[in-house]
Amino acid sequence: MVLPFDPIAEAARQWEHRFGPAGDMAAVTSVMRVQQLLQAAVDRALKPFELSFARYEALVLLTFARSGALPMSAMGERLMLHPASVTGIVDRLERDGLVARSAHPTDRRTTLVSLTGNGVEVVGAATNALTAMRFGLRGTPPEAVQQLTELLRALRHEAGDLPAAVAVAD
């Protein structure tokens, strides 16, 4: 539903009147709303593949694995997820025939996860769908996307999400 006015701008106006400067509130509220819009767009693109974004990210991560497989612990670290969440994601992907688990050849405590042939096909098709709609950023110029990424990276760094060397590298 599209309102005939900008509710965030109206909230900022009201905030200014009651509490003072509204810039921080308006910025955070805008980021939260954009996250909802992007999530909805990505969900629509992934729906035909019966994937959530978390499951899609896990599949993509496996495509990056040089050996073709990753330990579940490494998946959790790279996806920034709790081990129980990784287990749930892998369980669902395995049930859908997109990944397979195997024992690590030298560490009996480690379980490896790899893409199946069907997983390779699905992640490729899903990636094509997401890139075709620019992950929900269609209409946003590439320069603005780069600026946004840099601004968000600075916020992530300030929040302790990145080490200092990583925040300024690249």
Tab-separated table of N, CA, C and O in Angstrom, residues 57-122:
chain	number	residue	atom	x	y	z
A	57	GLU	N	22.227	-17.849	0.279
A	57	GLU	CA	23.585	-17.450	0.673
A	57	GLU	C	24.459	-18.675	0.961
A	57	GLU	O	25.635	-18.686	0.612
A	58	ALA	N	23.892	-19.687	1.602
A	58	ALA	CA	24.651	-20.907	1.890
A	58	ALA	C	25.065	-21.594	0.602
A	58	ALA	O	26.214	-22.052	0.459
A	59	LEU	N	24.171	-21.664	-0.366
A	59	LEU	CA	24.508	-22.283	-1.654
A	59	LEU	C	25.609	-21.499	-2.366
A	59	LEU	O	26.560	-22.085	-2.893
A	60	VAL	N	25.486	-20.179	-2.377
A	60	VAL	CA	26.504	-19.347	-3.025
A	60	VAL	C	27.851	-19.538	-2.334
A	60	VAL	O	28.888	-19.664	-2.995
A	61	LEU	N	27.840	-19.556	-1.013
A	61	LEU	CA	29.077	-19.767	-0.270
A	61	LEU	C	29.755	-21.061	-0.704
A	61	LEU	O	30.974	-21.099	-0.893
A	62	LEU	N	28.978	-22.103	-0.907
A	62	LEU	CA	29.551	-23.385	-1.339
A	62	LEU	C	30.130	-23.299	-2.747
A	62	LEU	O	31.087	-24.006	-3.064
A	63	THR	N	29.581	-22.422	-3.590
A	63	THR	CA	30.165	-22.267	-4.932
A	63	THR	C	31.545	-21.633	-4.860
A	63	THR	O	32.348	-21.791	-5.773
A	64	PHE	N	31.824	-20.893	-3.777
A	64	PHE	CA	33.125	-20.244	-3.607
A	64	PHE	C	34.192	-21.187	-3.064
A	64	PHE	O	35.374	-20.848	-3.082
A	65	ALA	N	33.792	-22.333	-2.553
A	65	ALA	CA	34.744	-23.261	-1.915
A	65	ALA	C	35.673	-23.865	-2.953
A	65	ALA	O	35.224	-24.536	-3.882
A	66	ARG	N	36.967	-23.640	-2.785
A	66	ARG	CA	37.949	-24.163	-3.744
A	66	ARG	C	37.921	-25.682	-3.827
A	66	ARG	O	38.071	-26.256	-4.896
A	67	SER	N	37.719	-26.326	-2.688
A	67	SER	CA	37.730	-27.786	-2.662
A	67	SER	C	36.375	-28.378	-3.025
A	67	SER	O	36.243	-29.594	-3.138
A	68	GLY	N	35.370	-27.525	-3.168
A	68	GLY	CA	34.030	-28.012	-3.485
A	68	GLY	C	33.200	-28.322	-2.250
A	68	GLY	O	32.034	-28.679	-2.378
A	69	ALA	N	33.802	-28.218	-1.058
A	69	ALA	CA	33.083	-28.497	0.183
A	69	ALA	C	33.613	-27.589	1.281
A	69	ALA	O	34.752	-27.134	1.227
A	70	LEU	N	32.760	-27.332	2.265
A	70	LEU	CA	33.153	-26.529	3.423
A	70	LEU	C	32.689	-27.221	4.695
A	70	LEU	O	31.609	-27.813	4.725
A	71	PRO	N	33.482	-27.092	5.756
A	71	PRO	CA	32.998	-27.553	7.054
A	71	PRO	C	31.810	-26.690	7.484
A	71	PRO	O	31.769	-25.485	7.211
A	72	MET	N	30.878	-27.295	8.194
A	72	MET	CA	29.723	-26.533	8.662
A	72	MET	C	30.153	-25.380	9.564
A	72	MET	O	29.553	-24.302	9.513
A	73	SER	N	31.206	-25.568	10.349
A	73	SER	CA	31.683	-24.489	11.222
A	73	SER	C	32.162	-23.290	10.405
A	73	SER	O	31.899	-22.135	10.761
A	74	ALA	N	32.846	-23.550	9.302
A	74	ALA	CA	33.306	-22.458	8.433
A	74	ALA	C	32.118	-21.753	7.789
A	74	ALA	O	32.129	-20.523	7.629
A	75	MET	N	31.089	-22.516	7.436
A	75	MET	CA	29.889	-21.894	6.866
A	75	MET	C	29.279	-20.922	7.867
A	75	MET	O	28.903	-19.809	7.511
A	76	GLY	N	29.199	-21.343	9.126
A	76	GLY	CA	28.632	-20.481	10.158
A	76	GLY	C	29.416	-19.199	10.329
A	76	GLY	O	28.851	-18.116	10.428
A	77	GLU	N	30.749	-19.328	10.351
A	77	GLU	CA	31.599	-18.141	10.498
A	77	GLU	C	31.408	-17.188	9.336
A	77	GLU	O	31.240	-15.977	9.522
A	78	ARG	N	31.433	-17.701	8.123
A	78	ARG	CA	31.362	-16.840	6.941
A	78	ARG	C	29.976	-16.250	6.726
A	78	ARG	O	29.844	-15.157	6.181
A	79	LEU	N	28.945	-16.994	7.127
A	79	LEU	CA	27.576	-16.483	7.006
A	79	LEU	C	27.157	-15.693	8.245
A	79	LEU	O	26.069	-15.132	8.277
A	80	MET	N	28.041	-15.667	9.267
A	80	MET	CA	27.791	-14.965	10.526
A	80	MET	C	26.519	-15.485	11.190
A	80	MET	O	25.638	-14.721	11.594
A	81	LEU	N	26.434	-16.825	11.286
A	81	LEU	CA	25.268	-17.474	11.863
A	81	LEU	C	25.669	-18.401	13.001
A	81	LEU	O	26.760	-18.970	12.995
A	82	HIS	N	24.765	-18.592	13.921
A	82	HIS	CA	24.931	-19.534	15.022
A	82	HIS	C	24.955	-20.956	14.437
A	82	HIS	O	24.263	-21.230	13.448
A	83	PRO	N	25.748	-21.861	15.034
A	83	PRO	CA	25.801	-23.241	14.518
A	83	PRO	C	24.431	-23.897	14.359
A	83	PRO	O	24.204	-24.642	13.382
A	84	ALA	N	23.507	-23.637	15.270
A	84	ALA	CA	22.172	-24.238	15.144
A	84	ALA	C	21.455	-23.733	13.890
A	84	ALA	O	20.731	-24.496	13.234
A	85	SER	N	21.663	-22.466	13.550
A	85	SER	CA	21.042	-21.919	12.337
A	85	SER	C	21.633	-22.560	11.091
A	85	SER	O	20.910	-22.873	10.144
A	86	VAL	N	22.946	-22.770	11.092
A	86	VAL	CA	23.591	-23.424	9.951
A	86	VAL	C	23.055	-24.843	9.800
A	86	VAL	O	22.751	-25.284	8.691
A	87	THR	N	22.914	-25.541	10.910
A	87	THR	CA	22.382	-26.906	10.859
A	87	THR	C	20.993	-26.916	10.243
A	87	THR	O	20.696	-27.740	9.375
A	88	GLY	N	20.144	-25.997	10.651
A	88	GLY	CA	18.796	-25.920	10.092
A	88	GLY	C	18.796	-25.627	8.596
A	88	GLY	O	18.040	-26.236	7.831
A	89	ILE	N	19.663	-24.718	8.187
A	89	ILE	CA	19.760	-24.375	6.761
A	89	ILE	C	20.246	-25.583	5.966
A	89	ILE	O	19.674	-25.933	4.928
A	90	VAL	N	21.297	-26.224	6.451
A	90	VAL	CA	21.848	-27.387	5.744
A	90	VAL	C	20.840	-28.532	5.738
A	90	VAL	O	20.686	-29.222	4.719
A	91	ASP	N	20.128	-28.735	6.847
A	91	ASP	CA	19.098	-29.783	6.885
A	91	ASP	C	18.090	-29.585	5.761
A	91	ASP	O	17.745	-30.521	5.039
A	92	ARG	N	17.613	-28.352	5.618
A	92	ARG	CA	16.593	-28.063	4.592
A	92	ARG	C	17.167	-28.226	3.186
A	92	ARG	O	16.537	-28.814	2.301
A	93	LEU	N	18.387	-27.724	2.970
A	93	LEU	CA	19.016	-27.852	1.656
A	93	LEU	C	19.276	-29.320	1.313
A	93	LEU	O	19.102	-29.738	0.165
A	94	GLU	N	19.657	-30.085	2.308
A	94	GLU	CA	19.895	-31.520	2.084
A	94	GLU	C	18.572	-32.228	1.777
A	94	GLU	O	18.503	-33.046	0.858
A	95	ARG	N	17.532	-31.912	2.531
A	95	ARG	CA	16.206	-32.502	2.295
A	95	ARG	C	15.717	-32.188	0.878
A	95	ARG	O	15.067	-33.011	0.239
A	96	ASP	N	16.067	-30.999	0.383
A	96	ASP	CA	15.663	-30.595	-0.968
A	96	ASP	C	16.599	-31.131	-2.054
A	96	ASP	O	16.417	-30.826	-3.236
A	97	GLY	N	17.628	-31.855	-1.656
A	97	GLY	CA	18.549	-32.447	-2.619
A	97	GLY	C	19.546	-31.474	-3.223
A	97	GLY	O	20.099	-31.746	-4.292
A	98	LEU	N	19.799	-30.343	-2.538
A	98	LEU	CA	20.687	-29.322	-3.090
A	98	LEU	C	22.111	-29.411	-2.547
A	98	LEU	O	23.045	-28.904	-3.165
A	99	VAL	N	22.270	-30.023	-1.369
A	99	VAL	CA	23.594	-30.220	-0.782
A	99	VAL	C	23.682	-31.643	-0.235
A	99	VAL	O	22.662	-32.317	-0.037
A	100	ALA	N	24.919	-32.055	-0.014
A	100	ALA	CA	25.169	-33.357	0.613
A	100	ALA	C	26.180	-33.165	1.729
A	100	ALA	O	27.084	-32.339	1.624
A	101	ARG	N	26.005	-33.928	2.781
A	101	ARG	CA	26.968	-33.939	3.887
A	101	ARG	C	27.902	-35.123	3.703
A	101	ARG	O	27.508	-36.165	3.198
A	102	SER	N	29.150	-34.931	4.173
A	102	SER	CA	30.110	-36.035	4.159
A	102	SER	C	31.067	-35.866	5.330
A	102	SER	O	31.220	-34.765	5.865
A	103	ALA	N	31.702	-36.955	5.696
A	103	ALA	CA	32.678	-36.908	6.778
A	103	ALA	C	33.966	-36.279	6.273
A	103	ALA	O	34.373	-36.491	5.126
A	104	HIS	N	34.611	-35.507	7.118
A	104	HIS	CA	35.918	-34.937	6.791
A	104	HIS	C	36.927	-36.088	6.735
A	104	HIS	O	36.888	-36.983	7.577
A	105	PRO	N	37.831	-36.085	5.763
A	105	PRO	CA	38.745	-37.226	5.613
A	105	PRO	C	39.743	-37.392	6.764
A	105	PRO	O	40.211	-38.507	7.006
A	106	THR	N	40.064	-36.300	7.486
A	106	THR	CA	41.067	-36.421	8.550
A	106	THR	C	40.562	-35.998	9.930
A	106	THR	O	41.266	-36.195	10.908
A	107	ASP	N	39.381	-35.407	10.018
A	107	ASP	CA	38.856	-34.946	11.297
A	107	ASP	C	37.451	-35.500	11.487
A	107	ASP	O	36.492	-35.000	10.901
A	108	ARG	N	37.332	-36.534	12.301
A	108	ARG	CA	36.041	-37.199	12.481
A	108	ARG	C	34.986	-36.297	13.100
A	108	ARG	O	33.803	-36.575	13.005
A	109	ARG	N	35.396	-35.203	13.731
A	109	ARG	CA	34.436	-34.288	14.363
A	109	ARG	C	33.839	-33.294	13.373
A	109	ARG	O	32.915	-32.569	13.708
A	110	THR	N	34.376	-33.247	12.176
A	110	THR	CA	33.974	-32.233	11.204
A	110	THR	C	33.109	-32.833	10.110
A	110	THR	O	33.441	-33.870	9.539
A	111	THR	N	32.013	-32.146	9.824
A	111	THR	CA	31.127	-32.534	8.724
A	111	THR	C	31.299	-31.533	7.596
A	111	THR	O	31.252	-30.322	7.815
A	112	LEU	N	31.518	-32.052	6.398
A	112	LEU	CA	31.649	-31.209	5.208
A	112	LEU	C	30.310	-31.122	4.488
A	112	LEU	O	29.523	-32.074	4.504
A	113	VAL	N	30.080	-30.000	3.832
A	113	VAL	CA	28.878	-29.798	3.038
A	113	VAL	C	29.315	-29.426	1.631
A	113	VAL	O	30.217	-28.605	1.446
A	114	SER	N	28.686	-30.044	0.635
A	114	SER	CA	28.995	-29.734	-0.761
A	114	SER	C	27.700	-29.652	-1.562
A	114	SER	O	26.666	-30.194	-1.162
A	115	LEU	N	27.779	-28.966	-2.679
A	115	LEU	CA	26.631	-28.854	-3.582
A	115	LEU	C	26.431	-30.167	-4.323
A	115	LEU	O	27.393	-30.825	-4.714
A	116	THR	N	25.183	-30.514	-4.565
A	116	THR	CA	24.859	-31.615	-5.466
A	116	THR	C	24.747	-31.035	-6.875
A	116	THR	O	24.763	-29.802	-7.050
A	117	GLY	N	24.603	-31.874	-7.864
A	117	GLY	CA	24.381	-31.386	-9.226
A	117	GLY	C	23.147	-30.514	-9.302
A	117	GLY	O	23.151	-29.450	-9.956
A	118	ASN	N	22.083	-30.931	-8.630
A	118	ASN	CA	20.859	-30.134	-8.599
A	118	ASN	C	21.106	-28.805	-7.893
A	118	ASN	O	20.585	-27.766	-8.310
A	119	GLY	N	21.923	-28.813	-6.846
A	119	GLY	CA	22.249	-27.583	-6.133
A	119	GLY	C	22.974	-26.589	-7.022
A	119	GLY	O	22.708	-25.383	-6.980
A	120	VAL	N	23.894	-27.094	-7.833
A	120	VAL	CA	24.631	-26.234	-8.772
A	120	VAL	C	23.653	-25.576	-9.751
A	120	VAL	O	23.735	-24.372	-10.017
A	121	GLU	N	22.714	-26.353	-10.264
A	121	GLU	CA	21.727	-25.811	-11.205
A	121	GLU	C	20.833	-24.764	-10.552
A	121	GLU	O	20.600	-23.691	-11.117
A	122	VAL	N	20.350	-25.081	-9.353
A	122	VAL	CA	19.430	-24.164	-8.670
A	122	VAL	C	20.133	-22.862	-8.289
A	122	VAL	O	19.593	-21.775	-8.503
